[in-house]
Amino acid sequence: AQTVTQSQPEMSVQEAETVTLSCTYDTSESDYYLFWYKQPPSRQMILVIRQEAYKQQNATENRFSVNFQKAAKSFSLKISDSQLGDAAMYFCAYRYRGSQGNLIFGKGTKLSVKP
Amino acid sequence: DTEVTQTPKHLVMGMTNKKSLKCEQHMGHRAMYWYKQKAKKPPELMFVYSYEKLSINESVPSRFSPECPNSSLLNLHLHALQPEDSALYLCASRAGTDGVYGYTFGSGTRLTVV
């Protein structure tokens, strides 16, 4: 069975600084997708960034980037120039490629941003 | 329209009540999901609809009854709930068949059972 592990229940970062959230996963599949979702107090799950496992290049979206290490099954999220609006719960998620795959979430990391 | 809309945003119901949650999307997504989320926990999958047919039921108690009347609408009918069913209920939809773009989530319905 696939599992996703986020080992940092809480993280804190100073505004304008950089923070890295960790995520590891376990799967026997070779073709899958990885995602980072953000859930602010407004409750909506917002897709931050995604990575296709067959792509070696790390995904980037503005201030957000990932370090995808397929062999190590590691998928960390780096947030640069942290802003107050980045404060939220961050969930790492895995999905097997295919119509029957389902999104599997880690337990989440609560990120606080200090002014 | 790139949103998933859920109504109501908040719901308080007694254990003998019958109520329904509604989820709507107009993005042409043919897979829709219901998730239950307890405080400080990740979402837990409840139901999956694919092309308006129930494809996955994650052993959810029968007091939760999903319905997909058409490709844009997903309902969750609630009856005789227990206080432990109080949670945030999230709806999501998925573009394409392989999920490369992830899921689009609604803002959820905060349900309190009294």
PDB file of C-alpha atoms in Angstrom:
ATOM      1  CA  ALA A   1       0.000   0.000   0.000  1.00  0.00           C
ATOM      2  CA  GLN A   2       1.125   3.511  -0.706  1.00  0.00           C
ATOM      3  CA  THR A   3       1.891   5.789   2.227  1.00  0.00           C
ATOM      4  CA  VAL A   4       2.925   9.407   2.594  1.00  0.00           C
ATOM      5  CA  THR A   5       4.883  10.631   5.615  1.00  0.00           C
ATOM      6  CA  GLN A   6       5.377  14.197   6.754  1.00  0.00           C
ATOM      7  CA  SER A   7       7.711  14.117   9.736  1.00  0.00           C
ATOM      8  CA  GLN A   8       7.334  17.774  10.760  1.00  0.00           C
ATOM      9  CA  PRO A   9       3.982  18.420  12.475  1.00  0.00           C
ATOM     10  CA  GLU A  10       4.818  22.114  12.817  1.00  0.00           C
ATOM     11  CA  MET A  11       7.298  24.523  11.292  1.00  0.00           C
ATOM     12  CA  SER A  12       7.965  28.195  11.753  1.00  0.00           C
ATOM     13  CA  VAL A  13       9.684  30.714   9.482  1.00  0.00           C
ATOM     14  CA  GLN A  14      10.480  34.391   9.637  1.00  0.00           C
ATOM     15  CA  GLU A  15       8.859  36.568   7.020  1.00  0.00           C
ATOM     16  CA  ALA A  16      11.066  36.881   3.888  1.00  0.00           C
ATOM     17  CA  GLU A  17      13.101  33.822   4.887  1.00  0.00           C
ATOM     18  CA  THR A  18      13.158  30.378   3.258  1.00  0.00           C
ATOM     19  CA  VAL A  19      11.654  27.212   4.707  1.00  0.00           C
ATOM     20  CA  THR A  20      11.658  23.589   3.553  1.00  0.00           C
ATOM     21  CA  LEU A  21       8.893  21.114   4.350  1.00  0.00           C
ATOM     22  CA  SER A  22       9.728  17.422   4.176  1.00  0.00           C
ATOM     23  CA  CYS A  23       7.763  14.581   2.649  1.00  0.00           C
ATOM     24  CA  THR A  24       8.620  10.957   1.980  1.00  0.00           C
ATOM     25  CA  TYR A  25       6.442   8.350   0.394  1.00  0.00           C
ATOM     26  CA  ASP A  26       6.395   4.652  -0.198  1.00  0.00           C
ATOM     27  CA  THR A  27       5.157   3.007  -3.369  1.00  0.00           C
ATOM     28  CA  SER A  28       5.997   0.115  -5.627  1.00  0.00           C
ATOM     29  CA  GLU A  29       4.665   1.982  -8.639  1.00  0.00           C
ATOM     30  CA  SER A  30       6.937   3.785 -11.089  1.00  0.00           C
ATOM     31  CA  ASP A  31       4.383   6.099 -12.659  1.00  0.00           C
ATOM     32  CA  TYR A  32       2.694   8.516 -10.301  1.00  0.00           C
ATOM     33  CA  TYR A  33       2.157  12.141  -9.387  1.00  0.00           C
ATOM     34  CA  LEU A  34       3.086  14.087  -6.290  1.00  0.00           C
ATOM     35  CA  PHE A  35       1.414  17.224  -5.001  1.00  0.00           C
ATOM     36  CA  TRP A  36       1.664  19.819  -2.301  1.00  0.00           C
ATOM     37  CA  TYR A  37      -1.632  21.266  -1.129  1.00  0.00           C
ATOM     38  CA  LYS A  38      -2.087  24.278   1.131  1.00  0.00           C
ATOM     39  CA  GLN A  39      -5.046  24.578   3.479  1.00  0.00           C
ATOM     40  CA  PRO A  40      -5.377  27.982   5.153  1.00  0.00           C
ATOM     41  CA  PRO A  41      -7.925  28.669   7.900  1.00  0.00           C
ATOM     42  CA  SER A  42     -10.430  29.399   5.137  1.00  0.00           C
ATOM     43  CA  ARG A  43     -10.450  25.584   4.748  1.00  0.00           C
ATOM     44  CA  GLN A  44     -10.119  25.293   0.998  1.00  0.00           C
ATOM     45  CA  MET A  45      -7.417  22.912  -0.203  1.00  0.00           C
ATOM     46  CA  ILE A  46      -5.339  24.789  -2.754  1.00  0.00           C
ATOM     47  CA  LEU A  47      -2.914  23.076  -5.093  1.00  0.00           C
ATOM     48  CA  VAL A  48       0.520  24.658  -4.657  1.00  0.00           C
ATOM     49  CA  ILE A  49       2.686  22.575  -6.943  1.00  0.00           C
ATOM     50  CA  ARG A  50       2.766  19.206  -8.657  1.00  0.00           C
ATOM     51  CA  GLN A  51       5.440  16.842  -9.924  1.00  0.00           C
ATOM     52  CA  GLU A  52       5.205  14.055 -12.461  1.00  0.00           C
ATOM     53  CA  ALA A  53       7.386  11.133 -11.429  1.00  0.00           C
ATOM     54  CA  TYR A  54       8.725  10.510 -14.924  1.00  0.00           C
ATOM     55  CA  LYS A  55      10.089  14.053 -15.109  1.00  0.00           C
ATOM     56  CA  GLN A  56      13.538  14.494 -13.612  1.00  0.00           C
ATOM     57  CA  GLN A  57      13.339  18.263 -13.538  1.00  0.00           C
ATOM     58  CA  ASN A  58      12.078  19.679 -10.258  1.00  0.00           C
ATOM     59  CA  ALA A  59       8.840  21.649 -10.516  1.00  0.00           C
ATOM     60  CA  THR A  60       8.757  25.344  -9.636  1.00  0.00           C
ATOM     61  CA  GLU A  61       5.879  27.781  -9.232  1.00  0.00           C
ATOM     62  CA  ASN A  62       7.024  31.303  -8.423  1.00  0.00           C
ATOM     63  CA  ARG A  63       8.306  31.193  -4.804  1.00  0.00           C
ATOM     64  CA  PHE A  64       7.542  27.490  -4.451  1.00  0.00           C
ATOM     65  CA  SER A  65       9.843  24.734  -5.631  1.00  0.00           C
ATOM     66  CA  VAL A  66      10.326  21.073  -4.921  1.00  0.00           C
ATOM     67  CA  ASN A  67      13.276  18.782  -4.465  1.00  0.00           C
ATOM     68  CA  PHE A  68      12.146  15.501  -5.969  1.00  0.00           C
ATOM     69  CA  GLN A  69      14.408  12.544  -5.275  1.00  0.00           C
ATOM     70  CA  LYS A  70      12.722   9.545  -6.888  1.00  0.00           C
ATOM     71  CA  ALA A  71      15.200   6.923  -5.752  1.00  0.00           C
ATOM     72  CA  ALA A  72      14.985   8.151  -2.185  1.00  0.00           C
ATOM     73  CA  LYS A  73      11.197   8.624  -2.480  1.00  0.00           C
ATOM     74  CA  SER A  74      11.503  12.121  -1.154  1.00  0.00           C
ATOM     75  CA  PHE A  75       9.507  15.187  -2.199  1.00  0.00           C
ATOM     76  CA  SER A  76      10.280  18.318  -0.189  1.00  0.00           C
ATOM     77  CA  LEU A  77       8.735  21.751  -0.671  1.00  0.00           C
ATOM     78  CA  LYS A  78      10.824  24.919  -0.486  1.00  0.00           C
ATOM     79  CA  ILE A  79       9.100  28.241   0.082  1.00  0.00           C
ATOM     80  CA  SER A  80      11.290  31.243  -0.652  1.00  0.00           C
ATOM     81  CA  ASP A  81      10.689  34.807   0.535  1.00  0.00           C
ATOM     82  CA  SER A  82       7.994  33.593   2.938  1.00  0.00           C
ATOM     83  CA  GLN A  83       4.936  35.794   3.287  1.00  0.00           C
ATOM     84  CA  LEU A  84       2.331  36.063   6.031  1.00  0.00           C
ATOM     85  CA  GLY A  85      -0.208  34.599   3.625  1.00  0.00           C
ATOM     86  CA  ASP A  86       1.831  31.401   3.401  1.00  0.00           C
ATOM     87  CA  ALA A  87       0.767  30.458   6.922  1.00  0.00           C
ATOM     88  CA  ALA A  88      -1.366  27.340   6.551  1.00  0.00           C
ATOM     89  CA  MET A  89      -1.472  23.590   6.845  1.00  0.00           C
ATOM     90  CA  TYR A  90       0.530  21.959   4.053  1.00  0.00           C
ATOM     91  CA  PHE A  91      -0.296  18.461   2.867  1.00  0.00           C
ATOM     92  CA  CYS A  92       1.910  16.319   0.689  1.00  0.00           C
ATOM     93  CA  ALA A  93      -0.083  13.943  -1.520  1.00  0.00           C
ATOM     94  CA  TYR A  94       0.558  11.038  -3.856  1.00  0.00           C
ATOM     95  CA  ARG A  95      -1.539   9.666  -6.682  1.00  0.00           C
ATOM     96  CA  TYR A  96      -0.924   6.652  -8.813  1.00  0.00           C
ATOM     97  CA  ARG A  97      -1.292   7.518 -12.478  1.00  0.00           C
ATOM     98  CA  GLY A  98      -4.469   6.034 -13.811  1.00  0.00           C
ATOM     99  CA  SER A  99      -8.188   6.374 -13.511  1.00  0.00           C
ATOM    100  CA  GLN A 100      -8.399   4.186 -10.407  1.00  0.00           C
ATOM    101  CA  GLY A 101      -5.771   6.014  -8.424  1.00  0.00           C
ATOM    102  CA  ASN A 102      -6.800   8.035  -5.408  1.00  0.00           C
ATOM    103  CA  LEU A 103      -5.111  10.948  -3.696  1.00  0.00           C
ATOM    104  CA  ILE A 104      -3.213   9.792  -0.602  1.00  0.00           C
ATOM    105  CA  PHE A 105      -2.340  12.509   1.891  1.00  0.00           C
ATOM    106  CA  GLY A 106       0.342  12.846   4.514  1.00  0.00           C
ATOM    107  CA  LYS A 107      -0.662  14.041   7.976  1.00  0.00           C
ATOM    108  CA  GLY A 108       0.275  17.618   7.228  1.00  0.00           C
ATOM    109  CA  THR A 109       2.698  20.277   8.443  1.00  0.00           C
ATOM    110  CA  LYS A 110       1.402  23.426  10.065  1.00  0.00           C
ATOM    111  CA  LEU A 111       3.479  26.384   8.903  1.00  0.00           C
ATOM    112  CA  SER A 112       3.573  29.602  10.905  1.00  0.00           C
ATOM    113  CA  VAL A 113       5.085  32.775   9.488  1.00  0.00           C
ATOM    114  CA  LYS A 114       6.450  35.341  11.944  1.00  0.00           C
ATOM    115  CA  PRO A 115       6.424  39.020  11.002  1.00  0.00           C
TER     116      PRO A 115
ATOM    117  CA  ASP B   1     -15.549  28.709 -14.110  1.00  0.00           C
ATOM    118  CA  THR B   2     -12.704  26.968 -12.300  1.00  0.00           C
ATOM    119  CA  GLU B   3     -14.361  26.387  -8.965  1.00  0.00           C
ATOM    120  CA  VAL B   4     -16.021  23.699  -6.951  1.00  0.00           C
ATOM    121  CA  THR B   5     -18.906  25.232  -5.004  1.00  0.00           C
ATOM    122  CA  GLN B   6     -20.205  23.659  -1.830  1.00  0.00           C
ATOM    123  CA  THR B   7     -23.351  24.566   0.052  1.00  0.00           C
ATOM    124  CA  PRO B   8     -24.094  25.184   2.814  1.00  0.00           C
ATOM    125  CA  LYS B   9     -20.855  26.432   4.339  1.00  0.00           C
ATOM    126  CA  HIS B  10     -22.037  25.589   7.854  1.00  0.00           C
ATOM    127  CA  LEU B  11     -24.661  23.120   9.034  1.00  0.00           C
ATOM    128  CA  VAL B  12     -25.884  22.216  12.499  1.00  0.00           C
ATOM    129  CA  MET B  13     -28.186  19.237  12.694  1.00  0.00           C
ATOM    130  CA  GLY B  14     -29.737  17.025  15.319  1.00  0.00           C
ATOM    131  CA  MET B  15     -29.207  13.296  15.362  1.00  0.00           C
ATOM    132  CA  THR B  16     -32.703  12.651  14.041  1.00  0.00           C
ATOM    133  CA  ASN B  17     -32.552  15.180  11.225  1.00  0.00           C
ATOM    134  CA  LYS B  18     -32.187  14.600   7.507  1.00  0.00           C
ATOM    135  CA  LYS B  19     -30.070  17.058   5.592  1.00  0.00           C
ATOM    136  CA  SER B  20     -28.114  17.212   2.353  1.00  0.00           C
ATOM    137  CA  LEU B  21     -24.800  18.694   1.299  1.00  0.00           C
ATOM    138  CA  LYS B  22     -24.419  19.960  -2.230  1.00  0.00           C
ATOM    139  CA  CYS B  23     -21.387  20.204  -4.488  1.00  0.00           C
ATOM    140  CA  GLU B  24     -21.319  21.731  -7.955  1.00  0.00           C
ATOM    141  CA  GLN B  25     -18.675  22.175 -10.646  1.00  0.00           C
ATOM    142  CA  HIS B  26     -18.876  23.360 -14.227  1.00  0.00           C
ATOM    143  CA  MET B  27     -15.389  22.470 -15.377  1.00  0.00           C
ATOM    144  CA  GLY B  28     -16.476  19.316 -17.199  1.00  0.00           C
ATOM    145  CA  HIS B  29     -14.697  17.084 -14.699  1.00  0.00           C
ATOM    146  CA  ARG B  30     -16.107  13.567 -14.778  1.00  0.00           C
ATOM    147  CA  ALA B  31     -14.718  12.339 -11.452  1.00  0.00           C
ATOM    148  CA  MET B  32     -16.012  13.755  -8.190  1.00  0.00           C
ATOM    149  CA  TYR B  33     -15.150  12.962  -4.592  1.00  0.00           C
ATOM    150  CA  TRP B  34     -16.416  13.336  -1.058  1.00  0.00           C
ATOM    151  CA  TYR B  35     -13.875  13.632   1.738  1.00  0.00           C
ATOM    152  CA  LYS B  36     -14.304  13.911   5.496  1.00  0.00           C
ATOM    153  CA  GLN B  37     -11.751  15.939   7.438  1.00  0.00           C
ATOM    154  CA  LYS B  38     -11.401  16.096  11.194  1.00  0.00           C
ATOM    155  CA  ALA B  39      -9.532  18.944  12.841  1.00  0.00           C
ATOM    156  CA  LYS B  40      -5.761  18.877  12.287  1.00  0.00           C
ATOM    157  CA  LYS B  41      -6.030  15.694  10.216  1.00  0.00           C
ATOM    158  CA  PRO B  42      -5.737  15.046   6.480  1.00  0.00           C
ATOM    159  CA  PRO B  43      -8.868  14.482   4.424  1.00  0.00           C
ATOM    160  CA  GLU B  44     -10.214  10.933   4.396  1.00  0.00           C
ATOM    161  CA  LEU B  45     -11.783   9.598   1.222  1.00  0.00           C
ATOM    162  CA  MET B  46     -15.451   8.642   1.495  1.00  0.00           C
ATOM    163  CA  PHE B  47     -16.848   8.227  -2.009  1.00  0.00           C
ATOM    164  CA  VAL B  48     -15.714   8.463  -5.614  1.00  0.00           C
ATOM    165  CA  TYR B  49     -17.988   9.029  -8.571  1.00  0.00           C
ATOM    166  CA  SER B  50     -16.719   8.442 -12.076  1.00  0.00           C
ATOM    167  CA  TYR B  51     -18.959   9.378 -14.985  1.00  0.00           C
ATOM    168  CA  GLU B  52     -21.878   9.708 -12.585  1.00  0.00           C
ATOM    169  CA  LYS B  53     -21.442   6.163 -11.270  1.00  0.00           C
ATOM    170  CA  LEU B  54     -20.295   5.296  -7.782  1.00  0.00           C
ATOM    171  CA  SER B  55     -16.913   3.663  -8.195  1.00  0.00           C
ATOM    172  CA  ILE B  56     -15.560   3.679  -4.648  1.00  0.00           C
ATOM    173  CA  ASN B  57     -17.247   3.559  -1.257  1.00  0.00           C
ATOM    174  CA  GLU B  58     -14.654   3.504   1.492  1.00  0.00           C
ATOM    175  CA  SER B  59     -16.795   1.488   3.909  1.00  0.00           C
ATOM    176  CA  VAL B  60     -18.768   4.539   4.880  1.00  0.00           C
ATOM    177  CA  PRO B  61     -21.766   3.980   7.211  1.00  0.00           C
ATOM    178  CA  SER B  62     -25.136   3.914   5.476  1.00  0.00           C
ATOM    179  CA  ARG B  63     -26.232   7.067   7.306  1.00  0.00           C
ATOM    180  CA  PHE B  64     -24.218   8.807   4.578  1.00  0.00           C
ATOM    181  CA  SER B  65     -25.810   8.419   1.156  1.00  0.00           C
ATOM    182  CA  PRO B  66     -24.164   9.943  -1.918  1.00  0.00           C
ATOM    183  CA  GLU B  67     -25.924  10.863  -5.119  1.00  0.00           C
ATOM    184  CA  CYS B  68     -24.704  12.140  -8.473  1.00  0.00           C
ATOM    185  CA  PRO B  69     -27.735  13.388 -10.444  1.00  0.00           C
ATOM    186  CA  ASN B  70     -25.638  14.700 -13.341  1.00  0.00           C
ATOM    187  CA  SER B  71     -22.066  15.395 -14.344  1.00  0.00           C
ATOM    188  CA  SER B  72     -21.989  18.760 -12.553  1.00  0.00           C
ATOM    189  CA  LEU B  73     -23.675  17.960  -9.284  1.00  0.00           C
ATOM    190  CA  LEU B  74     -22.836  15.778  -6.308  1.00  0.00           C
ATOM    191  CA  ASN B  75     -24.962  15.443  -3.202  1.00  0.00           C
ATOM    192  CA  LEU B  76     -24.358  13.849   0.163  1.00  0.00           C
ATOM    193  CA  HIS B  77     -27.530  12.941   2.029  1.00  0.00           C
ATOM    194  CA  LEU B  78     -27.255  12.728   5.789  1.00  0.00           C
ATOM    195  CA  HIS B  79     -29.580  10.885   8.133  1.00  0.00           C
ATOM    196  CA  ALA B  80     -29.382   9.840  11.778  1.00  0.00           C
ATOM    197  CA  LEU B  81     -25.851  11.093  12.208  1.00  0.00           C
ATOM    198  CA  GLN B  82     -23.799  10.763  15.364  1.00  0.00           C
ATOM    199  CA  PRO B  83     -21.837  13.509  17.134  1.00  0.00           C
ATOM    200  CA  GLU B  84     -18.594  11.886  15.950  1.00  0.00           C
ATOM    201  CA  ASP B  85     -19.664  12.637  12.379  1.00  0.00           C
ATOM    202  CA  SER B  86     -19.056  16.322  13.079  1.00  0.00           C
ATOM    203  CA  ALA B  87     -16.298  17.354  10.661  1.00  0.00           C
ATOM    204  CA  LEU B  88     -15.461  19.359   7.577  1.00  0.00           C
ATOM    205  CA  TYR B  89     -16.853  17.693   4.468  1.00  0.00           C
ATOM    206  CA  LEU B  90     -14.909  18.463   1.328  1.00  0.00           C
ATOM    207  CA  CYS B  91     -15.938  17.904  -2.250  1.00  0.00           C
ATOM    208  CA  ALA B  92     -13.400  17.657  -5.041  1.00  0.00           C
ATOM    209  CA  SER B  93     -13.326  17.047  -8.752  1.00  0.00           C
ATOM    210  CA  ARG B  94     -10.633  15.739 -11.046  1.00  0.00           C
ATOM    211  CA  ALA B  95      -9.775  16.691 -14.620  1.00  0.00           C
ATOM    212  CA  GLY B  96      -8.795  13.986 -17.068  1.00  0.00           C
ATOM    213  CA  THR B  97      -8.374  10.304 -16.487  1.00  0.00           C
ATOM    214  CA  ASP B  98      -4.924  10.144 -14.962  1.00  0.00           C
ATOM    215  CA  GLY B  99      -5.085  12.921 -12.406  1.00  0.00           C
ATOM    216  CA  VAL B 100      -1.995  14.765 -13.595  1.00  0.00           C
ATOM    217  CA  TYR B 101      -3.466  18.116 -12.591  1.00  0.00           C
ATOM    218  CA  GLY B 102      -4.540  16.986  -9.155  1.00  0.00           C
ATOM    219  CA  TYR B 103      -7.933  17.670  -7.731  1.00  0.00           C
ATOM    220  CA  THR B 104      -9.892  20.906  -7.363  1.00  0.00           C
ATOM    221  CA  PHE B 105     -11.434  21.204  -3.927  1.00  0.00           C
ATOM    222  CA  GLY B 106     -14.375  23.176  -2.643  1.00  0.00           C
ATOM    223  CA  SER B 107     -14.290  25.194   0.571  1.00  0.00           C
ATOM    224  CA  GLY B 108     -16.179  22.524   2.435  1.00  0.00           C
ATOM    225  CA  THR B 109     -19.213  22.285   4.664  1.00  0.00           C
ATOM    226  CA  ARG B 110     -18.550  22.503   8.397  1.00  0.00           C
ATOM    227  CA  LEU B 111     -21.002  20.020   9.906  1.00  0.00           C
ATOM    228  CA  THR B 112     -21.883  19.920  13.583  1.00  0.00           C
ATOM    229  CA  VAL B 113     -24.107  17.129  14.881  1.00  0.00           C
ATOM    230  CA  VAL B 114     -25.804  17.875  18.193  1.00  0.00           C
TER     231      VAL B 114
END
